Structures are given as structure tokens and as C-alpha cells.
Coordinates of C-alpha atoms and ligand atoms in Angstrom, one line a residue:
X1 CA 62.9 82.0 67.9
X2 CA 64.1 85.1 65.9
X3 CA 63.1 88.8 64.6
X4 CA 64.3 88.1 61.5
X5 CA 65.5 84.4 60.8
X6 CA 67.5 84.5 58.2
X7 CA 69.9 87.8 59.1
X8 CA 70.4 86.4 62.3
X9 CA 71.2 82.9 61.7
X10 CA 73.0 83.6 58.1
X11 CA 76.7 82.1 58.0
X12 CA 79.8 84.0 58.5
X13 CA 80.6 83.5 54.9
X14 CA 77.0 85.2 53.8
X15 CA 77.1 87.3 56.2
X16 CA 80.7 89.0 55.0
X17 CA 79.4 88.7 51.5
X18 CA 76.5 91.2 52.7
X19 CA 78.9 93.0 54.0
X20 CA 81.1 93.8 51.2
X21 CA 78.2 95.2 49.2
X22 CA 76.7 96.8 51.7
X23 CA 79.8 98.9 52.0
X24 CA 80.3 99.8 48.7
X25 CA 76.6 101.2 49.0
X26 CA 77.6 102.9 52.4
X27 CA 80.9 104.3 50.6
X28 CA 79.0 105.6 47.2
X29 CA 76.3 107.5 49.6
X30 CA 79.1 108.7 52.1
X31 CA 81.0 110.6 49.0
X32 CA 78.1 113.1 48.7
X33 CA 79.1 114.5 52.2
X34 CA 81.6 117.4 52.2
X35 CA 84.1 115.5 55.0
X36 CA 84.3 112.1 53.1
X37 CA 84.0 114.0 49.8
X38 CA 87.7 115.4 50.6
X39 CA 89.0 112.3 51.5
X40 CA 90.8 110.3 48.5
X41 CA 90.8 106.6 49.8
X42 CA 87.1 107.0 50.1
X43 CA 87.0 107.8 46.2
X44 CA 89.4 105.4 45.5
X45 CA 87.7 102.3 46.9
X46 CA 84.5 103.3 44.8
X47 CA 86.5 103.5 41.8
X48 CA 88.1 100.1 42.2
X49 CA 85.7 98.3 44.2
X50 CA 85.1 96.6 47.1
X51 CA 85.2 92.8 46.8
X52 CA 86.0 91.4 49.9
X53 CA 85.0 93.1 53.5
X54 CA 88.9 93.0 54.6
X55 CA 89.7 95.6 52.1
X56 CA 87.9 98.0 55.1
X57 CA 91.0 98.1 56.2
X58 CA 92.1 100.6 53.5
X59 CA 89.8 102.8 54.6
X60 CA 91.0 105.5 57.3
X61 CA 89.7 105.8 61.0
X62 CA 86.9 108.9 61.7
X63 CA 87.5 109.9 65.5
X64 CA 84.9 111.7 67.7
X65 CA 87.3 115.3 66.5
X66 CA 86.5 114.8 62.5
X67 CA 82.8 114.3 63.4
X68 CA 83.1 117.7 64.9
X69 CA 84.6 119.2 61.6
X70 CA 82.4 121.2 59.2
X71 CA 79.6 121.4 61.8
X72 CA 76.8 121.2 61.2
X73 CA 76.6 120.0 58.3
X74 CA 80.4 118.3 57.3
X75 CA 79.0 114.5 57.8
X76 CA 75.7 114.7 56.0
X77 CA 75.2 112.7 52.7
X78 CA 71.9 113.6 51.7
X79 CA 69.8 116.3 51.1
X80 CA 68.6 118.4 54.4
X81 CA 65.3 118.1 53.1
X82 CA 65.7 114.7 53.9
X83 CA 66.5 114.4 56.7
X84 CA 63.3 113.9 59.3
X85 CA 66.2 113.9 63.1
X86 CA 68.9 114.3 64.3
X87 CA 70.8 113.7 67.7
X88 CA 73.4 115.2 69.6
X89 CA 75.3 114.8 72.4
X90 CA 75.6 117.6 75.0
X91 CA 78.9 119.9 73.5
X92 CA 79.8 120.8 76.8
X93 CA 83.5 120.6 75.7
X94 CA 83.3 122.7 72.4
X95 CA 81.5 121.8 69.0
X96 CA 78.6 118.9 69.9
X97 CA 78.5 115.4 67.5
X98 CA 75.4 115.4 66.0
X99 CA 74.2 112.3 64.0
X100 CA 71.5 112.7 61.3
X101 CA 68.7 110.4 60.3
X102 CA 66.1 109.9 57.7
X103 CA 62.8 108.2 57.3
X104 CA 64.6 104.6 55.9
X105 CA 67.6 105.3 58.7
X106 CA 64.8 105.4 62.1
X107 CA 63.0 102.3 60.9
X108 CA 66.4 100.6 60.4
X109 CA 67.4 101.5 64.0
X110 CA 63.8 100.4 65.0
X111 CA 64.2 97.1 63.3
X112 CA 67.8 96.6 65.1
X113 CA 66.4 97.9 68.5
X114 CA 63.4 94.9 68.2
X115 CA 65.4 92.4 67.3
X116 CA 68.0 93.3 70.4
X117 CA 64.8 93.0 72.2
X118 CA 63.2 90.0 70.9
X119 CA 67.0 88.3 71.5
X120 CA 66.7 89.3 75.0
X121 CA 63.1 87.4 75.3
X122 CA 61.0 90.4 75.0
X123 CA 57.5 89.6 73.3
X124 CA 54.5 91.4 72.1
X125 CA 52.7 90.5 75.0
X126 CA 55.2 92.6 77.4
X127 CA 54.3 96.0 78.9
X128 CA 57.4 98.0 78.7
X129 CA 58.5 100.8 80.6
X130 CA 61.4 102.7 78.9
X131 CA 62.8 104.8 82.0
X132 CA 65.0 106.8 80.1
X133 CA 65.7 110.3 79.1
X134 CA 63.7 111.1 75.5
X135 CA 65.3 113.8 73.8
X136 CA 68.8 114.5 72.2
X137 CA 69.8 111.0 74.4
X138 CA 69.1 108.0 72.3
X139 CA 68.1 105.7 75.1
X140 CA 64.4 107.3 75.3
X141 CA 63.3 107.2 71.3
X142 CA 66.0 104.7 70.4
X143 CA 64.4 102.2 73.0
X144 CA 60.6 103.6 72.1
X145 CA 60.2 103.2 68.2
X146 CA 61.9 99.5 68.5
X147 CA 59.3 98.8 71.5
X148 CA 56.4 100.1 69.4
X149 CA 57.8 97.6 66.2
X150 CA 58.3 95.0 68.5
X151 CA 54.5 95.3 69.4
X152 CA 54.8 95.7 73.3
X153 CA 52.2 98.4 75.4
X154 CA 55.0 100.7 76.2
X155 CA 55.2 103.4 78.8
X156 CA 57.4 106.0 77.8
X157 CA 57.8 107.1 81.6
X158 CA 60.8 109.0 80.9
X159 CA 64.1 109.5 83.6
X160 CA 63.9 109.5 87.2
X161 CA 60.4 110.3 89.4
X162 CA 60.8 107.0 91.1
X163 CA 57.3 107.3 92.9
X164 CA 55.6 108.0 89.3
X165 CA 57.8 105.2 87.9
X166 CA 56.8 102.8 90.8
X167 CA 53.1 103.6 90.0
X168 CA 53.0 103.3 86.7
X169 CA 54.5 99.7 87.4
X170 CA 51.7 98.8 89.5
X171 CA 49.3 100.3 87.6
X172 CA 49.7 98.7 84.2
X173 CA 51.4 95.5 85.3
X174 CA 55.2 96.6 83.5
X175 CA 57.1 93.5 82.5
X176 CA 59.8 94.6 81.0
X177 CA 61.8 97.7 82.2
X178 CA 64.8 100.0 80.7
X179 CA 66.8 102.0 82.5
X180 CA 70.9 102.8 83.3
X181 CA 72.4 100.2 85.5
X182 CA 73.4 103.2 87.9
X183 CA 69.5 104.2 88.6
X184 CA 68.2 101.3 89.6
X185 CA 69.9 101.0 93.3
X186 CA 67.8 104.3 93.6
X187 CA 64.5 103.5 92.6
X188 CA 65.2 100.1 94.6
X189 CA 65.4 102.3 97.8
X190 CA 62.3 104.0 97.1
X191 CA 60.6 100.5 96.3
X192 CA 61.4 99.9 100.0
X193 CA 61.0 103.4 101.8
X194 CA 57.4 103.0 100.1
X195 CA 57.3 99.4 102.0
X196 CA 57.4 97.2 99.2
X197 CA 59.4 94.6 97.6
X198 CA 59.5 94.8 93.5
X199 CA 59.6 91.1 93.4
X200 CA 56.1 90.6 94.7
X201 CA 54.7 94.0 94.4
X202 CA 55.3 93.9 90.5
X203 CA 55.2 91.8 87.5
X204 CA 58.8 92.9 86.4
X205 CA 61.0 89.5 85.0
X206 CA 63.3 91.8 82.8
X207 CA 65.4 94.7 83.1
X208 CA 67.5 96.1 79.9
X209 CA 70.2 97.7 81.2
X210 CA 73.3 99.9 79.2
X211 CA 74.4 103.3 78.5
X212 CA 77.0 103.3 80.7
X213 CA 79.9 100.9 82.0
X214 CA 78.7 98.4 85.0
X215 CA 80.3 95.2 86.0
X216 CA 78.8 91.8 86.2
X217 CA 78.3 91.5 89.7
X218 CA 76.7 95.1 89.5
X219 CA 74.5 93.1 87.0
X220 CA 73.8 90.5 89.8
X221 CA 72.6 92.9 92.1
X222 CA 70.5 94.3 89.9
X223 CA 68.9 90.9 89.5
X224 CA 68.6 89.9 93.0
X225 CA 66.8 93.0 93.8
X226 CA 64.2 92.8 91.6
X227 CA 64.1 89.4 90.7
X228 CA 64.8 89.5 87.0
X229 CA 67.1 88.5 84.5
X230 CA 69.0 91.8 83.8
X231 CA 69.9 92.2 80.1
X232 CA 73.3 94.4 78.8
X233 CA 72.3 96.5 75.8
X234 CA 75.5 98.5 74.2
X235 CA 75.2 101.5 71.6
X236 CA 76.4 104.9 70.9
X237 CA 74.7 107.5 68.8
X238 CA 77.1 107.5 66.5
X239 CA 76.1 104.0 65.4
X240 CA 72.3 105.1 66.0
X241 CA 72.4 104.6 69.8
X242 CA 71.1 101.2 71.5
X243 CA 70.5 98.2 69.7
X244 CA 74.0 98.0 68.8
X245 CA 74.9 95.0 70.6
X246 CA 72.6 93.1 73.1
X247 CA 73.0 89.6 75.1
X248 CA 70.4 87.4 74.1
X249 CA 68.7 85.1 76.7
X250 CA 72.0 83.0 76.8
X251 CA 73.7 85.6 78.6
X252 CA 76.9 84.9 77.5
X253 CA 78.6 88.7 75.9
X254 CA 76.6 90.7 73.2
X255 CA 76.1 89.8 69.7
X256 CA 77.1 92.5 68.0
X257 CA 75.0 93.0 64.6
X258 CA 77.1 92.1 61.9
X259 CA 74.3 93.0 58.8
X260 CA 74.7 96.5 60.1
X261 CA 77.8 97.4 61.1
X262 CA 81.1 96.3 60.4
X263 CA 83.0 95.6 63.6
X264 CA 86.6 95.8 64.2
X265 CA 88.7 96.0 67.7
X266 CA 92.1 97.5 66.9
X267 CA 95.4 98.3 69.2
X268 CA 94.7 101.8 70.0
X269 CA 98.5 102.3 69.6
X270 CA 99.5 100.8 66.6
X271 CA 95.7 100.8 65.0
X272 CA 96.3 97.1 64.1
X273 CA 94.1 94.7 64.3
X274 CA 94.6 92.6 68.1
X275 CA 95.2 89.4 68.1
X276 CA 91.5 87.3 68.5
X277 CA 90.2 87.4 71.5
X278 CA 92.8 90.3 72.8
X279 CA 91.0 93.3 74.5
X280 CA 91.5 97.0 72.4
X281 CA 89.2 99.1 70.5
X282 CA 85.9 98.8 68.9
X283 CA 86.0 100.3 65.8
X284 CA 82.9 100.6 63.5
X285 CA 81.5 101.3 60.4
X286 CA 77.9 101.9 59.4
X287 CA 76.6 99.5 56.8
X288 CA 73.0 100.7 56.4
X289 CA 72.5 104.4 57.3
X290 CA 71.7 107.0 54.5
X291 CA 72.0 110.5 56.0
X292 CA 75.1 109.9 57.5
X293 CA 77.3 107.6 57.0
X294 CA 79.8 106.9 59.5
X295 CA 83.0 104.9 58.5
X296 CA 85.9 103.2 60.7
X297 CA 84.7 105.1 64.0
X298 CA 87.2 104.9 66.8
X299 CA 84.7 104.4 69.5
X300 CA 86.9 104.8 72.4
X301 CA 84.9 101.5 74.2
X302 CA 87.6 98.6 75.2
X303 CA 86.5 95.3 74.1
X304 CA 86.8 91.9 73.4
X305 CA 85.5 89.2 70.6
X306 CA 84.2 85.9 72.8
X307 CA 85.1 82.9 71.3
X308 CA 83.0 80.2 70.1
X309 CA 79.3 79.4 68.2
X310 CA 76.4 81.0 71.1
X311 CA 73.7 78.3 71.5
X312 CA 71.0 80.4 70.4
X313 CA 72.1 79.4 67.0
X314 CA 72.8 83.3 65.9
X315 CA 75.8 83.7 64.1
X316 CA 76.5 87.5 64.7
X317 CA 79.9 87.5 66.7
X318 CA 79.4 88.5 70.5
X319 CA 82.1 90.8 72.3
X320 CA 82.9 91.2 76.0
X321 CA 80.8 94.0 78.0
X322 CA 82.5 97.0 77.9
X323 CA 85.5 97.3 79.8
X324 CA 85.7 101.0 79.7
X325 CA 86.4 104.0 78.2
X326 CA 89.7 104.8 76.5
X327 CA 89.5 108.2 78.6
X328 CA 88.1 106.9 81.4
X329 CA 91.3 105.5 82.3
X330 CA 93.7 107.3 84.5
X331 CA 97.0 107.4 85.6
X332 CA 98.2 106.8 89.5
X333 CA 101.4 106.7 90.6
X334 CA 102.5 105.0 87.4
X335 CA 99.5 102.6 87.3
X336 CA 96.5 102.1 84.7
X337 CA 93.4 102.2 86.6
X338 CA 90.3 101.9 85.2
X339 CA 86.8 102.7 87.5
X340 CA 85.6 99.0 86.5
X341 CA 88.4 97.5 88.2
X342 CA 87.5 99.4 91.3
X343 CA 83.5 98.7 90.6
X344 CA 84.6 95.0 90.3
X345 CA 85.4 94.7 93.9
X346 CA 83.3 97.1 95.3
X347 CA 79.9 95.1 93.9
X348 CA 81.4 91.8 95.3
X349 CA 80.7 93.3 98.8
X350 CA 77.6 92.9 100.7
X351 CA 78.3 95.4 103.0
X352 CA 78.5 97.8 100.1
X353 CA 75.5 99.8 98.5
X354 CA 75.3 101.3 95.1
X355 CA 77.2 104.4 94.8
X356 CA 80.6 105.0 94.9
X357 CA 83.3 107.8 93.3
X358 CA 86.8 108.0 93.2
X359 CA 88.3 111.4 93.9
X360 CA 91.8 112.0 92.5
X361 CA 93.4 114.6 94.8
X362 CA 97.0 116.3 95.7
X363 CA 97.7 116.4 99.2
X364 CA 101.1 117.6 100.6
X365 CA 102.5 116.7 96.7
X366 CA 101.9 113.1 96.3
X367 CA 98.6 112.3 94.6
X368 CA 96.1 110.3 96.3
X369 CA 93.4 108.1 95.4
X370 CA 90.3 108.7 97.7
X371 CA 87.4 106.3 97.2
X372 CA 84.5 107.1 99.0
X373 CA 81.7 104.1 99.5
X374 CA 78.3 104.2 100.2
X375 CA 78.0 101.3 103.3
X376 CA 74.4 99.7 103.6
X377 CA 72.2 101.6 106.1
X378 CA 72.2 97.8 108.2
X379 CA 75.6 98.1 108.3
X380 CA 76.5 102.0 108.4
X381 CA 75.2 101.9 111.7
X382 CA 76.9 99.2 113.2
X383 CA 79.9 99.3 115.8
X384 CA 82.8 101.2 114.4
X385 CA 85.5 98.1 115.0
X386 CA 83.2 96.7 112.1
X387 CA 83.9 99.7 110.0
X388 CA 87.5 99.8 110.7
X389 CA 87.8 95.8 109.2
X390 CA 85.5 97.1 106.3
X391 CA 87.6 100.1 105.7
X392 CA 90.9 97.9 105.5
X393 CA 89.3 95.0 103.8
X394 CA 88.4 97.2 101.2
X395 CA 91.6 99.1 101.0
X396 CA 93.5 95.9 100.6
X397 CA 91.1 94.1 98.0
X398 CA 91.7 97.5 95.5
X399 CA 95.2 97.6 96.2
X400 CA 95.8 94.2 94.8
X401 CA 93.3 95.0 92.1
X402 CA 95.0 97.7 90.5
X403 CA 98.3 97.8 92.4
X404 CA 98.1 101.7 93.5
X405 CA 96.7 101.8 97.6
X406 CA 93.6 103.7 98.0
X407 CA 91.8 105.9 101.0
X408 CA 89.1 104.6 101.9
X409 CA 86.2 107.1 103.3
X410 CA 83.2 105.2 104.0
X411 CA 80.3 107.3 104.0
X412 CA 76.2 106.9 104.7
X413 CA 74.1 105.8 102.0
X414 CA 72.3 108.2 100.1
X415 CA 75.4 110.8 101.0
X416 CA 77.1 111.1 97.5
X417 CA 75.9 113.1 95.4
X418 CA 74.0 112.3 92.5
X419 CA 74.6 113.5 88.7
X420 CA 71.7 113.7 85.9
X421 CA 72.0 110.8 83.6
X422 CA 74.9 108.7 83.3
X423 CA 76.7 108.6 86.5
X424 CA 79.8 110.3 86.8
X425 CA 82.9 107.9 88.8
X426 CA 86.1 109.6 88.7
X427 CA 86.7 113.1 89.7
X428 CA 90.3 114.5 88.9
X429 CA 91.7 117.2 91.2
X430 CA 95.4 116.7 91.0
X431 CA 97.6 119.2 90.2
X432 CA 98.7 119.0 86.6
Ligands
LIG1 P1 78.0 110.0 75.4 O1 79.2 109.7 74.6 O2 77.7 111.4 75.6 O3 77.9 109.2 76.6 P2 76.1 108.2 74.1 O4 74.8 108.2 74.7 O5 76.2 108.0 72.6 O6 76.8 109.5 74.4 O7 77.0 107.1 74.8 C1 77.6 106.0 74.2 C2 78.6 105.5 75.1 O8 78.1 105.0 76.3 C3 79.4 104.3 74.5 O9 80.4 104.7 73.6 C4 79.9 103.6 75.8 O10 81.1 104.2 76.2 C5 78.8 103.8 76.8 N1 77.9 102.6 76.8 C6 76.8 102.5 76.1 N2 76.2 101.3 76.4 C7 77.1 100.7 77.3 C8 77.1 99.4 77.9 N3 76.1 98.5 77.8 N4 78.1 99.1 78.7 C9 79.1 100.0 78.9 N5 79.2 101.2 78.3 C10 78.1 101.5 77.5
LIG2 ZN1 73.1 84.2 71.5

């Protein structure tokens, strides 16, 4: 069963074909904006054509710093007059991205967000509860106008208010829920302060979680504690925002869609392409967006391309949940760590509840890295020989993950503090 049969089931061959002329639209509508406008390979490839979708290749990269060029306006390829939103990210750290849209550009990105959904086994006859933010952050109206295409009842609930969000489950029977992976240990506590279980106290079978990086056994717990299949949906809102790349009900990576975006994972060091199935950038180029274009983005998310033909007979390739972040990645004593690593054997843990962060401190010279752990309440309270043999357990397991030896501070559940949105892991103190 499919959104939209033939897109989704159309052979590599076809499906490049599309792609080359949908790029040469995407190029010819990307000139009229003042950044691409100045940039000579763009013009060139108009001028000679694009006949086969590896010429991309001649194209150059836009990183999230061009996007910030010429702001507002440097990136926008049509008139303002049509353009009906826009959204932005928070430009805490100078100029923010901003990411135009008009009317044929939202129902695209409504059309990709139903189909994600339909993949994942969502159906008209759901009620769905978006539990995200609405505003500048693409996971409220992103998730809403696809839900609303799809034909759901959807509850646009809206972030955090677990009691309210608890209710409104009970109250309309929700089926289908969307929130980030990090919120849901949360509202799972307040499921149980308020003395109930949401796996017979509500109708839920699937969860949509995404926005941020989480592992699969993160994924798992998600699962068992509310009884659902839990469903990875990727996006940024440079691409629109979700509906990017979403598992379907095989569960096997996220099939990344090929009609509307070209997709490319690069050595971020030598911006070739990696060898298939290597892990390295995703890089991406808008194929059907009007206002504003967006060619050869450098994403920043680590990545893989998953081998093989998925059995749910769609033929758009499927890549590897997101490893990471480019930044996100830090240094320690020589070593590459990235939080997932550290996630990865946290999650495995029984003993272990949601929340975690690492803190990256000096102390007398020598950097240290301190992760502190929320332990179960069941457990937190236990004899403190038990939390000794947890404390080195844990200490050896991450030191043979990523090779650097951490300190381990377990601490109550419920004790670390909690950010708005996407949760924030790493925490750099060190002296530079
Ligand atoms: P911001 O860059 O401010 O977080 P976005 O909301 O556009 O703004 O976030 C997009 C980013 O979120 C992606 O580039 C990626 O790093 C992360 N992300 C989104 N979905 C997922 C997912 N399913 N798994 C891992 N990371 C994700
Ligand atoms: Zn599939």
C-alpha cells in the first residue's frame, strides 16, 4: 500500500531520469536569487544542460555560512509577494537560516510529510497527536499540514504539558503520537506518577520519533514503554523540515525521498563521494521547492546508504539513522567521541533511566570527561555496593567504546536538568 504508487515504486533508472529534469527546473528558478545569481557554475549548467543527474557533481556545495549571506533576502528565487512562510532557526550564534516557502512549496512538503506517514502505517482512521513545538520549529506545522492531507483527526497539542498531553490521549483515543525521542522518558514518568500504564490506559500503537539524534536501543525503550512500534523520521528545515527521510513499517533505515531531493553522502575532508555504504556526509539538493532553492547543502548529519532492495517494494534508497552531527563530535585526549557512542551503551542498561549529559571539564590541567547518569528510582535507592559495580561497569563499557576513560557521577532521576526542545548532551568547559 502507497501514497502515491507510482513515485514510490518507480525504478532507479526513472527515478534519476526525474531527477535530471527536475534539476534543471530547480537550477533555472535558483538563478533569480541574488546568492546563486553570482555564482557562475550555476549559470553555466543552465546554459549547457543537465542530461544526466551525475553532472550535480559540477555544482558547488552551499554550507549552513552561505545560507546566512545576503540575509534576509540572498536565497530567495521568487517574488516576496509570493511567498506565503518562512522558517527560521533560533540565530543565537549570529545571523539566523531562514528558509522561504510558497503556496506550491507547503503542499509539496505536505504531500512528502503524508506519504512518510502513510510508509510508516499511518491511516486516515488514526487520531494523531503532534506533541511538538508549532512555530519557527518545523516539527509542529511540518507534522500538522501532512497529518491534515493524510486525513487523520489531529491534535495539534503542541510541546510539553504532559498532564494536558496525557488527557487529550484519553480523551479522544490518540493512536498515533509525534514527539522528540528525548521527551518521551518524561511524559512516561508522568504516565506513572498519575498511576497509569500507556499501554492499557491508551490506544497508542505508534510513536514518530526524530529531530534529534537517538540510538536504536533508545528506540527500544521507547517501544517497550508504551507498547508501540516507534518510527525514526529525519529532516532539517533546510530541506523543508520532517518528511525528509522516514522508515517504513519494515523498519529497516529510512528511505530517503529520491523525487525530491537529490541525495549525496561525501567525505567531509576531501568532498568526494565515499565509497557505498561508507559513513560521511549527507549532502542535498532540493528538487522541487520554488522560493528557495537549495543546492548541494552540506548538512552536517553523518550517514550511511543501506544496501539492498527494502521489501516494501519502494525503491527510494534508505540510509542509516543519523549517526551524528559533524559538530557534535569532540575531541578527548586525542580521541573522536561522538555522544551516540556514549548513548549506545548507556540505553543497553536497565539500571539506567533516560537522561544523561556529558560534561567536558579541566581539572588540575588534564581534561576530563564527566558523564553524569540518571539511575532508575528502583535502583537509585538500592545499597551503595550496587552503585559502586554500576559506577565501574559503566566506566569500563564507555571506555572500551570510545577508548578515552570517563567519570562516572551517578545521580537521582529527575536531577539533570532539562533544556526546551531538543535536548542538549555535551557541555564543553575545558580550557581552550
Ligand atoms: P536545528 O539545526 O536548529 O536543530 P532543525 O530543526 O532544522 O534545526 O534540525 C535539523 C537537524 O536535526 C538535522 O540536521 C539533524 O542533525 C537533526 N535531526 C533531525 N531528525 C533527526 C533524526 N531522526 N535523527 C537524528 N537527527 C535528526
Ligand atoms: Zn521500505
Amino acid at each position: 500500500m502507497y501514497w502515491e504508487k507510482e513515485l514510490e515504486v518507480l525504478d532507479h533508472k526513472n527515478l534519476e531520469k526525474l531527477q535530471a529534469e527536475r534539476l534543471m527546473k530547480t537550477l533555472r528558478q535558483a538563478v533569480n536569487s541574488p546568492y546563486y545569481g553570482r555564482i557562475p557554475e550555476i549559470s553555466h549548467a543552465i546554459k549547457t544542460g543537465i542530461n544526466s543527474i551525475e553532472q550535480i557533481s559540477e555544482l558547488p556545495f552551499t554550507t549552513k555560512e552561505d545560507l546566512r549571506k545576503d540575509f534576509p533576502w540572498g536565497f530567495l528565487s521568487t517574488d516576496k509577494r509570493e511567498v506565503v512562510r518562512l522558517h527560521s532557526s533560533s540565530g543565537t550564534t549570529g545571523n539566523p537560516t531562514v528558509v522561504y516557502h510558497n503556496r506550491h512549496d507547503l503542499s509539496s512538503w505536505a504531500n512528502l510529510m503524508a506519504r512518510s506517514l502513510f510508509a510508516a502505517g499511518v491511516r486516515d482512521t488514526d487520531v494523531f497527536q503532534n506533541m511538538a513545538g508549532y512555530g519557527l520549529f518545523t516539527g509542529g506545522l511540518g507534522f500538522q499540514y501532512g497529518v491534515e492531507m493524510l486525513g487523520c483527526l489531529s491534535i495539534p497539542a503542541g510541546a510539553g504539558n504532559s498532564l494536558r498531553q496525557i488527557k487529550l490521549m484519553r480523551d479522544y483515543g490518540t493512536t498515533v503520537a509525534h514527539a522528540i525521542p528525548s521527551y518521551l522518558g518524561r511524559l512516561y514518568d508522568v504516565f506513572k506518577e498519575e498511576g497509569l500504564d500507556p499501554r492499557k490506559d491508551t490506544k497508542l500503537h505508534t510513536l514518530v520519533i526524530g529531530a534529534e539524534p537517538h540510538t536504536e536501543e533508545h528506540r527500544q525503550r521507547i517501544e517497550e514503554m508504551f507498547g508501540v512500534k516507534a518510527y525514526n523520521s529525519f529532516g532539517l528545515s533546510e530541506m523543508n523540515g520532517p518528511g525528509v527521510a522516514f522508515e517504513c513499517t519494515e523498519q529497516n533505515g529510512l528511505h530517503i525521498w529520491e523525487d525530491a531531493y537529490v541525495v549525496e553522502i561525501i567525505d567531509p575532508i576531501t568532498l568526494q563521494p565515499v565509497a557505498d555504504g561508507e559513513i560521511g556526509e549527507l549532502v542535498m539538493t532540493t528538487l522541487d521547492r520554488v522560493a528557495m532553492p537549495v543546492i548541494r547543502y552540506r548538512t552536517r548529519d553523518l550517514t550511511r546508504f543501506l544496501p539492498g532492495e527494502c521489501k516494501c517494494g519502494r525503491t527510494h534508497r534508505r540510509i542509516d539513522r543519523i549517526a551524528g552531527r559533524s559538530d557534535d563530535m569532540f575531541i578527548m585526549k586525542g580521541c573522536n567521541v561522538f555522544p551516540m557512542q556514549i548513548e549506545g551503551v548507556l540505553m543497553k542498561l536497565s539500571e539506567v533511566g533516560d537522561d544523561y549529559r556529558i560534561l567536558l571539564e579541566t581539572i588540575n590541567d588534564q581534561d576530563e570527561m564527566i558523564v553524569e547518569v540518571e539511575v532508575k528510582k528502583d535502583w537509585f535507592k538500592g545499597d551503595l555496593s550496587f552503585l559502586d559495580k554500576l559506577q565501574k561497569h559503566i566506566t569500563h563499557l564507555i571506555r572500551d567504546e570510545v577508548l578515552v576513560r570517563p567519570l562516572i557521577k551517578l545521580v537521582e532521576p529527575g536531577s539533570i536538568p532539562k533544556t526546551e526542545g531538543k535536548a542538549v548532551r555535551v557541555f564543553d568547559h575545558r580550557k581552550k
